[in-house]
Coordinates of C-alpha atoms and ligand atoms in Angstrom, one line a residue:
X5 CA 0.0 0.0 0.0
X6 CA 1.9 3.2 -1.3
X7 CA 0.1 5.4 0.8
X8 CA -0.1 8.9 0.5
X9 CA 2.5 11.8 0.7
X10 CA 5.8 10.9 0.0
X11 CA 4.5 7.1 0.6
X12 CA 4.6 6.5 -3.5
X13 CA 7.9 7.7 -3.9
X14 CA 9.2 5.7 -0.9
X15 CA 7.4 2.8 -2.3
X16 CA 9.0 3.1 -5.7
X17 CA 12.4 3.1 -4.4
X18 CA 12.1 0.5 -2.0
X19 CA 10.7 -1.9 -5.1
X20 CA 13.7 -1.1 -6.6
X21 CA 15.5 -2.6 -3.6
X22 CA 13.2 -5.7 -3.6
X23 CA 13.6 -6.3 -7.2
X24 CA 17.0 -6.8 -6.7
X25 CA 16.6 -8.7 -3.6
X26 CA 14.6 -11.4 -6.0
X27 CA 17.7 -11.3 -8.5
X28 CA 20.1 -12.1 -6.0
X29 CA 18.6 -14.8 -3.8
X30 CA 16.2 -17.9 -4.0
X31 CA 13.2 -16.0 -3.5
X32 CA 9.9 -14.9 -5.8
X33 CA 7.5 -12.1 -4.1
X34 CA 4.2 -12.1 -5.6
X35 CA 4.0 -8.4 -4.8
X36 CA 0.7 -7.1 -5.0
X37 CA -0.8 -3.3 -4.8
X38 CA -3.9 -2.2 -2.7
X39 CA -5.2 1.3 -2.5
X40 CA -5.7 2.7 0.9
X41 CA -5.5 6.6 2.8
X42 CA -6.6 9.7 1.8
X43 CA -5.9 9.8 -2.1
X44 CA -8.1 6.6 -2.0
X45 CA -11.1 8.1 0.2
X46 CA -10.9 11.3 -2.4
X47 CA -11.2 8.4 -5.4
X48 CA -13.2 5.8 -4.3
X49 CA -15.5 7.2 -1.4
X50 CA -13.5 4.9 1.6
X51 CA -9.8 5.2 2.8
X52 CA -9.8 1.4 3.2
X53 CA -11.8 -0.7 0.8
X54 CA -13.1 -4.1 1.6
X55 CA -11.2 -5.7 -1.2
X56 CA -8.2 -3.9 0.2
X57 CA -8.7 -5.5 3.5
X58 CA -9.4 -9.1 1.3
X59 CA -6.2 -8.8 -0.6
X60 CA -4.2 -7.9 2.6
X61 CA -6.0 -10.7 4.6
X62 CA -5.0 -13.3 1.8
X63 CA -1.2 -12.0 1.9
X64 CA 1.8 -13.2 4.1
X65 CA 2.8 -9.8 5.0
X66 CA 1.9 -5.8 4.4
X67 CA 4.4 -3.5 3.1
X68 CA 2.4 0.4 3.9
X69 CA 3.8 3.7 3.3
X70 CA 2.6 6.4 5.4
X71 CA -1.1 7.9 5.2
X72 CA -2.5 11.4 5.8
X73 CA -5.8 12.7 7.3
X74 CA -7.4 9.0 7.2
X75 CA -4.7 7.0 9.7
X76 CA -7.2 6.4 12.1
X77 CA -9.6 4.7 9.6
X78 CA -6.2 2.8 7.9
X79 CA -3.4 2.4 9.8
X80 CA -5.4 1.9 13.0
X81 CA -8.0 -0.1 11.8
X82 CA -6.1 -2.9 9.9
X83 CA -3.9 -3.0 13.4
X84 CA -7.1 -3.6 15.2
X85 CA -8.5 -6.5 12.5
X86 CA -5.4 -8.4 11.9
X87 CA -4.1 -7.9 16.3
X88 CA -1.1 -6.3 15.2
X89 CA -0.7 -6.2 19.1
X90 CA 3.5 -4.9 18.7
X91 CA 4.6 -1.9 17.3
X92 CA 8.2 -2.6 17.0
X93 CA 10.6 0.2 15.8
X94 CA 13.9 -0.5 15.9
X95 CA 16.3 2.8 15.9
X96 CA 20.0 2.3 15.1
X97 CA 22.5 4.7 14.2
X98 CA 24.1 4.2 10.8
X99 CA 27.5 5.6 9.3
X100 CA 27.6 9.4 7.7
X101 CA 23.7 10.4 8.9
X102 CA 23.3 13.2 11.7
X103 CA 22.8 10.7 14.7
X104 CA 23.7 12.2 17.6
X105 CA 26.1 9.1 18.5
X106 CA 27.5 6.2 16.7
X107 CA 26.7 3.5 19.1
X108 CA 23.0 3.7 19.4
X109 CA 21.1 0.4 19.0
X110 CA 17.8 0.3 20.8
X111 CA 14.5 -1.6 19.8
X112 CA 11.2 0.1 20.7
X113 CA 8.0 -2.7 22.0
X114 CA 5.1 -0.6 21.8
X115 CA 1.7 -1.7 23.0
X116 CA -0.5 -1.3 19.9
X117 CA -3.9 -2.2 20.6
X118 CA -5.2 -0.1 23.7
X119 CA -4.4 2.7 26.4
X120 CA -5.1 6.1 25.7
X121 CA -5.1 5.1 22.1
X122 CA -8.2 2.9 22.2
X123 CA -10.5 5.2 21.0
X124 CA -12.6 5.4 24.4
X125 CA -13.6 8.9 24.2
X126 CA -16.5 11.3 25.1
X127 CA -17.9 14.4 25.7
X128 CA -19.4 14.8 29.3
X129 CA -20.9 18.4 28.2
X130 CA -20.0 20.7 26.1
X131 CA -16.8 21.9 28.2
X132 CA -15.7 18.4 29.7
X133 CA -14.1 16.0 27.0
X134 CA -13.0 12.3 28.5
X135 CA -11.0 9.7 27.6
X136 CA -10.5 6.2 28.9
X137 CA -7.1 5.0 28.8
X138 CA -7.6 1.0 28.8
X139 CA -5.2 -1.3 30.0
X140 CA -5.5 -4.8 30.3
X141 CA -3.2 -7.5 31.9
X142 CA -3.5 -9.9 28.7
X143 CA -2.3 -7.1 26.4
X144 CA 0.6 -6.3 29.3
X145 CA 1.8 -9.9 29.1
X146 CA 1.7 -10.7 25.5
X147 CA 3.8 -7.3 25.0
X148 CA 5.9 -7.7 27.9
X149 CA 7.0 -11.7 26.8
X150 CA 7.4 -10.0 23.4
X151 CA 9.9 -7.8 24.6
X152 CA 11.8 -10.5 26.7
X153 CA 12.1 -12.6 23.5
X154 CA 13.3 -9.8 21.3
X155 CA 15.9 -8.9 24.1
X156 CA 17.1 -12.6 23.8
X157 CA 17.1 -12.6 20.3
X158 CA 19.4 -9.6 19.7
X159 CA 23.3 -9.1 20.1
X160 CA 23.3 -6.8 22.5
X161 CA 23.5 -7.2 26.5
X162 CA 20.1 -8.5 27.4
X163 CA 17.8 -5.6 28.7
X164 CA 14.4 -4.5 29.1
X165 CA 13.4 -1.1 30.6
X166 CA 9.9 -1.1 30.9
X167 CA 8.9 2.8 30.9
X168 CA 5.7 3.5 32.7
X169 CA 4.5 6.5 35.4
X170 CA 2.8 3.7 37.7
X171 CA 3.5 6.6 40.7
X172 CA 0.6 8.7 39.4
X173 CA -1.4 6.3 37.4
X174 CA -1.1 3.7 40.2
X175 CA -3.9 1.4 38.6
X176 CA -3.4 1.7 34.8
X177 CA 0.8 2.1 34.9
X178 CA 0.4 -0.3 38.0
X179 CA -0.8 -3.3 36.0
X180 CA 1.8 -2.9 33.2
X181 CA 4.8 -2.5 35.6
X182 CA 3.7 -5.2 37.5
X183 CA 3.1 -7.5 34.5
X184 CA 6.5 -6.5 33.1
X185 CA 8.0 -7.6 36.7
X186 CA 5.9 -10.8 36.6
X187 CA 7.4 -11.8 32.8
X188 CA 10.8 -10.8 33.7
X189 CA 10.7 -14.1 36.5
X190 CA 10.8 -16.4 33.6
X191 CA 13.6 -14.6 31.8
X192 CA 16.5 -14.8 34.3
X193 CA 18.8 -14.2 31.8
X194 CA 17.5 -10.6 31.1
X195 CA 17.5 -7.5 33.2
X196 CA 14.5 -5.8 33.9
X197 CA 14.7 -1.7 34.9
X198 CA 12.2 0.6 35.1
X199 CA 11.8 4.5 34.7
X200 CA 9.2 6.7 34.9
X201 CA 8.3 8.4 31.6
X202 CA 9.4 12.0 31.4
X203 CA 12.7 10.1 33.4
X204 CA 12.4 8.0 30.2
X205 CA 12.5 11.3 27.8
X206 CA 15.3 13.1 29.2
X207 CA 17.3 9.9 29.6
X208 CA 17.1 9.1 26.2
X209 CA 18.5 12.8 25.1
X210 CA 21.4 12.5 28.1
X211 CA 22.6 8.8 27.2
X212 CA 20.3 6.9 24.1
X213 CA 23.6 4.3 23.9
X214 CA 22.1 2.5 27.6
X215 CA 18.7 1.3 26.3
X216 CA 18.5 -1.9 25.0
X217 CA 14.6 -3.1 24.9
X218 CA 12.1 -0.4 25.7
X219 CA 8.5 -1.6 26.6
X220 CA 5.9 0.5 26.9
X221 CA 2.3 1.3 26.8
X222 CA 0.7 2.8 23.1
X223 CA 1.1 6.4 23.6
X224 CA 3.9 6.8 25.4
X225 CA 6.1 4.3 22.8
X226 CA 4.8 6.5 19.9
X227 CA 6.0 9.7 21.6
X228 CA 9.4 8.2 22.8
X229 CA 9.9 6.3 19.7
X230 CA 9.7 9.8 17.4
X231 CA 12.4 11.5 20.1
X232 CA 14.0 8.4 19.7
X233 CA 14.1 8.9 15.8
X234 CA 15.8 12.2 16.2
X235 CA 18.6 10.7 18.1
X236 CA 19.5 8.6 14.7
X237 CA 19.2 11.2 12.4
X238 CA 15.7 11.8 12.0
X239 CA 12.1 10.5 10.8
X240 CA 13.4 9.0 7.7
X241 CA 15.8 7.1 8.9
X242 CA 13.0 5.1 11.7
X243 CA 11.3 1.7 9.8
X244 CA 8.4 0.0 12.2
X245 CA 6.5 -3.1 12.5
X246 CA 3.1 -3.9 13.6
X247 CA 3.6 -7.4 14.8
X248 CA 0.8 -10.3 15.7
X249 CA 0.7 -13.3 16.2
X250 CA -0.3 -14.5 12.8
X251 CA 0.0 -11.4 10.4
X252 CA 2.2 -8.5 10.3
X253 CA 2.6 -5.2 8.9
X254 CA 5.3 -3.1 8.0
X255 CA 5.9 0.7 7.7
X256 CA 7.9 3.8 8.0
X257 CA 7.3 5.6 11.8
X258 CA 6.7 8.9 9.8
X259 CA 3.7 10.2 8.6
X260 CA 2.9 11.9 5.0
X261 CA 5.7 14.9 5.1
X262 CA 3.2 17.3 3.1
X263 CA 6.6 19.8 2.8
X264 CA 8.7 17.3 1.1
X265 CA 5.9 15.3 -1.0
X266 CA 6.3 15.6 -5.0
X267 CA 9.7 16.5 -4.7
X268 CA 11.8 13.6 -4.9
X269 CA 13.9 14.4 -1.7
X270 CA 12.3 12.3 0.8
X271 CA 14.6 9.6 2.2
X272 CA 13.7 5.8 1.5
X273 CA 15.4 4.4 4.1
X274 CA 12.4 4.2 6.7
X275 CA 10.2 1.9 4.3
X276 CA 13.9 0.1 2.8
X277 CA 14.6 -0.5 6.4
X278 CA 10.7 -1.6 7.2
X279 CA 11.2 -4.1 4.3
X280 CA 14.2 -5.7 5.7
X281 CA 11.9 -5.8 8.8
X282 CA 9.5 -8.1 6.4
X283 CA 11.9 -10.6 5.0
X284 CA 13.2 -10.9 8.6
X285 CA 10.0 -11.8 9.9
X286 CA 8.7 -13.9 6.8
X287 CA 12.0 -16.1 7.0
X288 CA 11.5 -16.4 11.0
X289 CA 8.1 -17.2 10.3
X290 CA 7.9 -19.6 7.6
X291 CA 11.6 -21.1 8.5
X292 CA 13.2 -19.9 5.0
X293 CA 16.7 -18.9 5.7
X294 CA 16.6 -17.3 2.0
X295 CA 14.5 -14.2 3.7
X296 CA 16.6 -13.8 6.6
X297 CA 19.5 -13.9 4.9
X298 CA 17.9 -11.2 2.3
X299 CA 16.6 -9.4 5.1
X300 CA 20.6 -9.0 6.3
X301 CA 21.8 -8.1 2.8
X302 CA 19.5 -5.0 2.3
X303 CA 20.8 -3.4 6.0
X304 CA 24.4 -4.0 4.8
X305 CA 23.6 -2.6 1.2
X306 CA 22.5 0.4 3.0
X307 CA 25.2 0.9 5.1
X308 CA 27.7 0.5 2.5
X309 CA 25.3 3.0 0.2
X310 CA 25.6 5.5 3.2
X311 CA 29.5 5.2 3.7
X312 CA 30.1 5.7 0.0
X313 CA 28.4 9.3 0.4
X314 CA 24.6 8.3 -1.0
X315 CA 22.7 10.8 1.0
X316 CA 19.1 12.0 1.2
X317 CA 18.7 15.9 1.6
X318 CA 17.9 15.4 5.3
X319 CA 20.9 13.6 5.8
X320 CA 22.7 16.6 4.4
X321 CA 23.1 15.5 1.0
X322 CA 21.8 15.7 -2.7
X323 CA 20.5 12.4 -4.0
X324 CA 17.3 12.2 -5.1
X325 CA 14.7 9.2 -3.4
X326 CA 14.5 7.1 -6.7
X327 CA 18.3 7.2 -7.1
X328 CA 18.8 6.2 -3.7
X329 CA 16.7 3.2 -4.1
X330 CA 19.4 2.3 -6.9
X331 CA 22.4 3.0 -4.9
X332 CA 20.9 0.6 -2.6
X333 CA 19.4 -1.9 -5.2
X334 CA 23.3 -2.3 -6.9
X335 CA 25.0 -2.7 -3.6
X336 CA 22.9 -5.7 -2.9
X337 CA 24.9 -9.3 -2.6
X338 CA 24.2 -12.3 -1.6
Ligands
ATP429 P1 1.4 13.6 9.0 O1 0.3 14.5 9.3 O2 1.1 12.8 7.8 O3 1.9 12.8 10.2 P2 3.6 15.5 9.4 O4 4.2 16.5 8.5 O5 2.8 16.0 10.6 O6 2.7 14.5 8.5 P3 5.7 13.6 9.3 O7 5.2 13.3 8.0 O8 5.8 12.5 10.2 O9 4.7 14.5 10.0 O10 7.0 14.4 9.2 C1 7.5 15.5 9.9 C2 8.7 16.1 9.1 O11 9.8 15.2 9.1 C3 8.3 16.3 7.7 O12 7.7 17.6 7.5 C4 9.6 16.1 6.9 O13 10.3 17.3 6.8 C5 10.4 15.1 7.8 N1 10.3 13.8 7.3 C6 9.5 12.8 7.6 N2 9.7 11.7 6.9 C7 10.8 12.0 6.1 C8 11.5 11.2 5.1 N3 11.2 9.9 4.8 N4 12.5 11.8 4.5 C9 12.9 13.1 4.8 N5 12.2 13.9 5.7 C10 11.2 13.3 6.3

């Protein structure tokens, strides 16, 4: 789904990179496009059409770029129908881009599916708004043991810091921490710390190269995780993944960039990135080392792209978005 925005020319460039991905290694994608965001709500009367939802339903994975106005109706919505109950967002600095530092490697685990973001809202009279911020022990646990695993699964040392403010909301926050404490028993092997979460903002500014895992609750991860971005050289560097249990879905963090759209100067990487994210999962998934080891190739493509000076405008260089999708594309090897 290109999206909306710069979406369509982040799409284009990133086929470029799985083009070449299908030349160099043992494995066909059936890639097919769908129609979904605002562009399609101006066209065809809905942001997310039914056969949209059937195509994506009958797929192995979704590849989205960014949408505008309609999110909620799109982005939300196919979250909610497929239990995309992980937003994962991985933010890692990379050689020649503005990161702050060159040793940041952290992994966002955001809660997807409820707290403030569930939707729960209404108007007590004209001058009182409400809303319900929903938190639930299942959706703690599952979210919590995802972050555990991940931790397990990565290279570096094995932490989790779940970020909460379970000293003011004692009952909402209070579940999550505990949950994240009661998950932690069955990974010995793993640290568990906790911060509260404007401790969490300013410790992420002060010394980003500590975190590890960082588990939180739906807003709070989406708020960090764009602070986080910054830290690595901005929004179009930050790929994400919408993770369930059976289906997944994969996207840049950033939304439309209305300044930049048209142009040609929006940087790829965040959707490149997101589709290394795919083949990852796909080859854990469906045990086919042919992904994973694809999945490998297009981060090491873009690194060695960066280093040899291929650089997006926001990164402080000239290249245009389609021809960074080829410098990419030829540095790909098996
Ligand atoms: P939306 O309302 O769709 O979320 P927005 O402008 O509020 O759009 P983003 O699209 O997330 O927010 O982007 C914020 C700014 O970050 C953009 O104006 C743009 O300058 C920059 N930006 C975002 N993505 C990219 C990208 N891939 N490449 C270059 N710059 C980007």
């Amino acid at each position: 789904m290109p999206g909306d925005g710069i979406g369509p020319e982040l799409t284009e460039a990133t086929l470029k990179v799985l083009t070449q991905i299908q030349n160099s290694f043992q494995i066909r994608l059936n890639i097919v496009q769908v129609e979904g965001g605002d562009q399609c709500a101006t066209t065809r009367g809905v942001p997310l059409p039914a056969e949209t939802i059937d195509t994506i339903r009958g797929a192995h994975a979704c590849l989205k770029g960014p949408v505008g106005e309609t999110a909620a109706d799109v982005i939300v919505k196919l979250r909610i129908l497929f239990d995309l109950y992980a937003g994962i967002r991985p933010l890692k600095s990379y050689p020649n881009t503005p990161a702050v530092r060159s040793d940041i490697d952290m992994l966002f685990v955001r809660e997807n599916t409820e707290g403030l973001y569930k939707g729960v809202e209404f108007a007590v009279n004209a001058d009182t708004m409400v809303c319900l911020r929903v938190i639930t022990k299942g959706a703690c646990e599952r979210i919590a043991t995802y972050a555990f695993e991940a931790a397990r699964s990565r290279r570096k040392a094995m932490n989790v810091t779940a970020v909460h403010k379970a000293n003011v909301m004692r009952k909402t926050d209070g579940l999550f921490a505990q949950t994240c404490r009661d998950v932690a028993k069955a990974y010995p092997d793993v640290t568990l710390d906790e911060l509260y979460v404007d401790a969490a903002a300013m410790q992420l500014v002060k010394a980003p190269q500590d975190f590890d895992v960082i588990v939180t609750t739906n807003l709070y991860g989406d708020i960090l995780s764009d602070e986080g971005a910054m830290l690595v050289g901005g929004l179009g560097m930050a790929p994400g993944a919408n993770i369930g249990d059976d289906f997944a879905l994969f996207e840049p963090i950033h939304g439309t960039a209305p300044d930049i759209a048209g142009k040609g100067v929006a940087n790829p990487t965040s959707m490149i990135l997101a589709s290394g994210l795919m083949l990852d999962w796909l080859g854990t998934k469906y045990s086919d080392s042919a992904c994973t080891k694809a999945a490998h190739s297009i981060e090491e493509a873009l690194i060695n792209a960066l280093k040899a000076g291929v650089l997006t405008q926001d990164l402080g260089g000239k290249v245009k978005t389609d021809a960074f999708g080829d410098a990419v594309a030829e540095r790909i090897s098996d």
